Amino acid sequence: MSLAFAFDDGLTTRWSAAVDAHKRHAHAEWPREAGGLILEDGSYAPLRNIAGEPLTEFETDPAEVEAVSGHRYLAVLHSHCSVEDPATGKVTPPPDCPSGADMEAQIATAVPWGISLCLSTGCADPFWFGDQVPRPPLLGRQFRHGVNDCYSLGRDWHREVAGILIPDFVRDPDWWQPREGQPQLDLYRDGFERAGFRRVERGPEGPLPGDCFLCRVRSPVLNHGGIYIGGGLILHHLAHQLSGRDPAAVWRSKLDFLVRHTDLPDDWRPPA
């Protein structure tokens, strides 16, 4: 039986008029990315895309943002566009998750961001991301990199279950894959201490509730993690799957090492 469910964060409904206006704007601008602001009165204010690569990037002019909104706005919307070849009929779907640049800009503005996926035939309702957006339950989440992935599940578990806030990290899809001419990224290994975690060693009795495992899944570097929640179970979220619980023993052979947040004492146990 599937644990999948339809989670509605409510933002598209709340700002339905602005979302509809944005979708018309984005469709008119396709195949260039387009976007704008949801203003305090709930209306949509389109903005020019001044990015050097407007087919794949979205960038605004700060002076225009100031003129339109006085830097007071409720949310940001922009589109990701398909690439379509009329000669062959080939359609490359738009990226269905935020880029690292999208995540960085969202964190800087500290308001919800929505991304609508646009084809030549029209634009879909946006998906929303950012810490200001209501979060789905921990179990049964649909995967979307940078929005609902293994790291975001770990952040949400620590906040909801342990009362600990850990920072987000900007990350592109498939950031762990080697890229020619660029240094190899190793975000988990380089970032766990900055996020407040320490490496721990456990004996034959195994991990303690709240210990987090880090491992590699078809990757040269650590690119997956989860939480031991007790009872022989881990909570994690693999790509293209729903978030869920698995037997810890299944993942023991894949484990690189365990970490634990420094604010979580070893004698901590989840609330009943």
Coordinates of C-alpha atoms in Angstrom, one line a residue:
M1 CA 0.0 0.0 0.0
S2 CA 1.4 3.4 -1.0
L3 CA 2.0 6.1 1.6
A4 CA 1.7 8.8 -1.1
F5 CA -0.7 11.6 -0.4
A6 CA -1.6 15.0 -1.9
F7 CA -0.2 17.8 0.3
D8 CA -1.4 21.3 -0.4
D9 CA 0.7 24.1 1.1
G10 CA -2.2 26.5 0.4
L11 CA -0.2 29.2 -1.3
T12 CA -1.4 28.8 -4.8
T13 CA -5.0 29.0 -3.6
R14 CA -4.2 32.0 -1.3
W15 CA -2.7 33.9 -4.2
S16 CA -4.7 32.4 -7.0
A17 CA -5.2 35.7 -9.0
A18 CA -1.5 36.5 -8.8
V19 CA -0.6 32.9 -9.8
D20 CA -2.9 33.1 -12.9
A21 CA -1.4 36.4 -13.9
H22 CA 2.1 35.0 -13.5
K23 CA 1.2 32.0 -15.7
R24 CA -0.1 34.2 -18.5
H25 CA 3.1 36.3 -18.2
A26 CA 5.4 33.3 -18.2
H27 CA 3.6 31.7 -21.1
A28 CA 3.9 34.9 -23.2
E29 CA 7.7 35.0 -22.4
W30 CA 8.4 31.3 -23.1
P31 CA 11.0 30.0 -24.0
R32 CA 12.7 32.7 -21.8
E33 CA 12.3 32.4 -18.1
A34 CA 10.0 35.0 -16.6
G35 CA 8.9 36.1 -13.2
G36 CA 7.6 38.7 -10.9
L37 CA 6.5 39.6 -7.4
I38 CA 3.3 39.0 -5.4
L39 CA 2.8 42.4 -3.8
E40 CA 1.3 43.1 -0.4
D41 CA -2.2 43.7 -1.9
G42 CA -2.1 40.2 -3.5
S43 CA -1.5 41.5 -7.1
Y44 CA 1.2 40.3 -9.4
A45 CA 3.9 42.6 -10.7
P46 CA 5.9 41.2 -13.6
L47 CA 9.6 42.0 -13.8
R48 CA 12.2 42.0 -16.6
N49 CA 14.5 39.1 -16.7
I50 CA 18.0 40.6 -17.1
A51 CA 19.9 37.3 -16.9
G52 CA 22.7 36.8 -19.4
E53 CA 21.2 33.4 -20.2
P54 CA 17.4 34.0 -20.0
L55 CA 16.5 30.6 -21.4
T56 CA 17.9 28.9 -18.3
E57 CA 18.3 31.7 -15.7
F58 CA 16.2 34.3 -14.0
E59 CA 17.7 37.6 -12.6
T60 CA 16.0 40.8 -11.6
D61 CA 17.1 44.4 -11.6
P62 CA 17.2 45.6 -7.9
A63 CA 16.2 49.1 -9.0
E64 CA 13.1 47.7 -10.7
V65 CA 12.2 45.7 -7.6
E66 CA 12.6 48.8 -5.5
A67 CA 10.5 50.9 -7.9
V68 CA 7.7 48.3 -8.1
S69 CA 7.5 47.2 -4.5
G70 CA 9.7 49.3 -2.3
H71 CA 11.2 45.8 -1.4
R72 CA 8.0 45.0 0.4
Y73 CA 6.4 41.9 -1.2
L74 CA 4.9 38.6 -0.2
A75 CA 6.5 36.1 -2.6
V76 CA 8.5 35.7 -5.8
L77 CA 7.4 33.7 -8.8
H78 CA 9.3 32.6 -11.9
S79 CA 9.3 30.0 -14.6
H80 CA 11.5 27.1 -15.7
C81 CA 11.0 26.4 -19.4
S82 CA 11.1 23.4 -21.7
V83 CA 13.4 23.3 -24.7
E84 CA 11.5 22.3 -27.8
D85 CA 12.9 21.5 -31.3
P86 CA 10.1 22.0 -33.9
A87 CA 12.2 20.2 -36.5
T88 CA 12.4 17.0 -34.6
G89 CA 9.5 17.4 -32.2
K90 CA 11.9 16.6 -29.3
V91 CA 10.8 18.3 -26.0
T92 CA 13.2 18.5 -23.1
P93 CA 11.1 19.1 -20.0
P94 CA 11.8 22.1 -17.8
P95 CA 13.9 21.4 -14.6
D96 CA 11.3 20.4 -11.9
C97 CA 13.4 21.7 -9.0
P98 CA 15.1 24.9 -7.9
S99 CA 18.7 25.5 -9.0
G100 CA 21.3 26.4 -6.6
A101 CA 20.9 30.0 -7.7
D102 CA 17.2 29.8 -7.1
M103 CA 17.8 28.5 -3.6
E104 CA 20.4 31.2 -2.8
A105 CA 18.0 34.0 -4.0
Q106 CA 15.1 32.6 -2.0
I107 CA 17.2 32.4 1.2
A108 CA 18.3 36.0 0.6
T109 CA 14.8 37.3 0.2
A110 CA 13.3 35.3 3.0
V111 CA 9.9 35.0 1.3
P112 CA 8.2 32.0 -0.4
W113 CA 9.4 31.3 -4.0
G114 CA 7.2 29.6 -6.5
I115 CA 8.4 28.0 -9.8
S116 CA 6.0 27.2 -12.6
L117 CA 7.0 24.7 -15.2
C118 CA 6.3 26.1 -18.7
L119 CA 5.9 24.4 -22.1
S120 CA 5.0 26.1 -25.4
T121 CA 1.4 25.0 -24.7
G122 CA 1.1 26.6 -21.2
C123 CA 2.3 26.8 -17.7
A124 CA 1.5 24.6 -14.6
D125 CA 0.7 25.9 -11.2
P126 CA 3.9 26.6 -9.3
F127 CA 5.6 24.5 -6.7
W128 CA 6.7 26.5 -3.6
F129 CA 9.9 26.3 -1.6
G130 CA 11.6 28.1 1.3
D131 CA 11.4 27.9 5.0
Q132 CA 8.4 30.2 5.0
V133 CA 6.3 27.6 3.1
P134 CA 4.3 25.0 5.1
R135 CA 6.0 21.7 5.2
P136 CA 4.5 18.3 4.4
P137 CA 4.4 15.4 7.0
L138 CA 7.7 13.5 7.3
L139 CA 6.3 10.3 5.8
G140 CA 5.0 9.9 2.3
R141 CA 6.6 13.0 0.7
Q142 CA 7.1 13.2 -3.0
F143 CA 10.7 13.8 -3.9
R144 CA 11.8 17.1 -5.3
H145 CA 15.5 18.0 -5.0
G146 CA 16.2 21.1 -2.9
V147 CA 12.5 21.1 -1.7
N148 CA 11.7 17.6 -0.4
D149 CA 14.9 15.5 -0.4
C150 CA 17.0 13.7 2.1
Y151 CA 18.6 16.8 3.6
S152 CA 15.3 18.7 3.8
L153 CA 13.8 15.7 5.6
G154 CA 16.7 15.7 8.1
R155 CA 16.2 19.5 8.7
D156 CA 12.4 19.0 9.2
W157 CA 12.9 16.0 11.6
H158 CA 15.3 17.9 13.7
R159 CA 13.0 20.9 13.9
E160 CA 9.7 19.0 14.5
V161 CA 10.9 16.1 16.6
A162 CA 14.0 17.4 18.4
G163 CA 13.3 21.2 18.4
I164 CA 16.7 21.9 16.7
L165 CA 17.1 24.3 13.8
I166 CA 19.8 23.5 11.3
P167 CA 20.7 25.6 8.3
D168 CA 19.9 24.9 4.7
F169 CA 22.6 24.6 2.1
V170 CA 22.4 25.8 -1.5
R171 CA 22.7 22.9 -3.9
D172 CA 22.2 22.2 -7.6
P173 CA 20.5 19.0 -8.8
D174 CA 23.1 16.2 -9.0
W175 CA 25.7 18.4 -7.3
W176 CA 27.7 15.3 -6.4
Q177 CA 28.4 14.3 -10.0
P178 CA 31.9 15.3 -11.3
R179 CA 31.9 18.2 -13.7
E180 CA 34.7 18.8 -16.1
G181 CA 37.0 21.7 -15.1
Q182 CA 35.3 22.2 -11.8
P183 CA 36.3 21.0 -8.3
Q184 CA 34.4 18.0 -6.9
L185 CA 31.8 19.1 -4.4
D186 CA 31.5 17.1 -1.2
L187 CA 28.7 19.0 0.6
Y188 CA 27.8 16.5 3.3
R189 CA 31.5 15.9 4.4
D190 CA 32.4 19.6 4.2
G191 CA 29.2 20.9 5.8
F192 CA 28.1 18.6 8.6
E193 CA 30.2 20.4 11.3
R194 CA 29.0 23.8 10.1
A195 CA 25.5 22.6 10.4
G196 CA 26.2 21.7 14.1
F197 CA 26.9 18.0 13.8
R198 CA 29.8 15.9 15.2
R199 CA 31.0 12.5 14.1
V200 CA 30.1 9.7 16.5
E201 CA 31.2 6.1 16.9
R202 CA 28.9 3.4 18.2
G203 CA 29.6 0.0 19.5
P204 CA 27.9 -3.4 18.9
E205 CA 24.7 -2.0 20.3
G206 CA 24.3 0.1 17.2
P207 CA 23.1 3.7 16.7
L208 CA 21.1 5.8 19.1
P209 CA 17.8 7.5 18.2
G210 CA 18.8 10.8 16.6
D211 CA 22.0 9.6 15.1
C212 CA 22.3 10.4 11.4
F213 CA 23.9 8.2 8.8
L214 CA 25.8 9.5 5.8
C215 CA 26.5 7.3 2.8
R216 CA 27.1 7.3 -1.0
V217 CA 24.4 6.2 -3.5
R218 CA 26.0 5.8 -6.9
S219 CA 28.2 8.7 -6.1
P220 CA 32.0 9.3 -5.6
V221 CA 31.1 11.4 -2.5
L222 CA 28.6 11.4 0.4
N223 CA 25.2 12.3 -1.2
H224 CA 22.6 10.7 1.1
G225 CA 21.6 10.8 4.7
G226 CA 18.9 9.7 7.1
I227 CA 18.0 9.5 10.8
Y228 CA 18.0 6.5 13.1
I229 CA 14.6 6.8 14.8
G230 CA 14.8 3.8 17.1
G231 CA 13.2 0.3 16.9
G232 CA 15.7 -0.8 14.2
L233 CA 14.3 1.8 11.7
I234 CA 15.8 4.7 9.8
L235 CA 13.9 7.7 8.3
H236 CA 15.2 8.8 4.9
H237 CA 14.2 10.1 1.4
L238 CA 15.7 8.6 -1.7
A239 CA 15.4 10.2 -5.1
H240 CA 12.3 9.3 -7.1
Q241 CA 10.8 7.6 -4.1
L242 CA 8.5 8.6 -1.2
S243 CA 10.1 9.5 2.2
G244 CA 9.7 6.6 4.6
R245 CA 11.1 4.2 7.1
D246 CA 13.4 1.3 6.3
P247 CA 15.2 -1.3 8.4
A248 CA 18.5 0.1 9.6
A249 CA 20.2 -3.3 9.0
V250 CA 19.6 -3.0 5.2
W251 CA 21.7 0.2 5.1
R252 CA 24.4 -0.8 7.5
S253 CA 26.7 -2.0 4.7
K254 CA 26.3 1.3 2.9
L255 CA 27.2 3.5 5.9
D256 CA 30.2 5.7 5.7
F257 CA 29.9 7.2 9.2
L258 CA 27.4 8.5 11.8
V259 CA 26.9 12.1 13.0
R260 CA 24.8 13.6 15.7
H261 CA 23.8 17.2 16.4
T262 CA 25.8 18.7 19.2
D263 CA 22.5 20.0 20.9
L264 CA 21.2 16.4 21.1
P265 CA 22.6 14.5 24.1
D266 CA 23.2 10.8 23.8
D267 CA 20.4 10.1 26.4
W268 CA 17.8 11.9 24.3
R269 CA 14.8 9.9 23.2
P270 CA 12.0 10.9 20.8
P271 CA 8.8 12.2 22.5
A272 CA 6.3 9.4 23.1

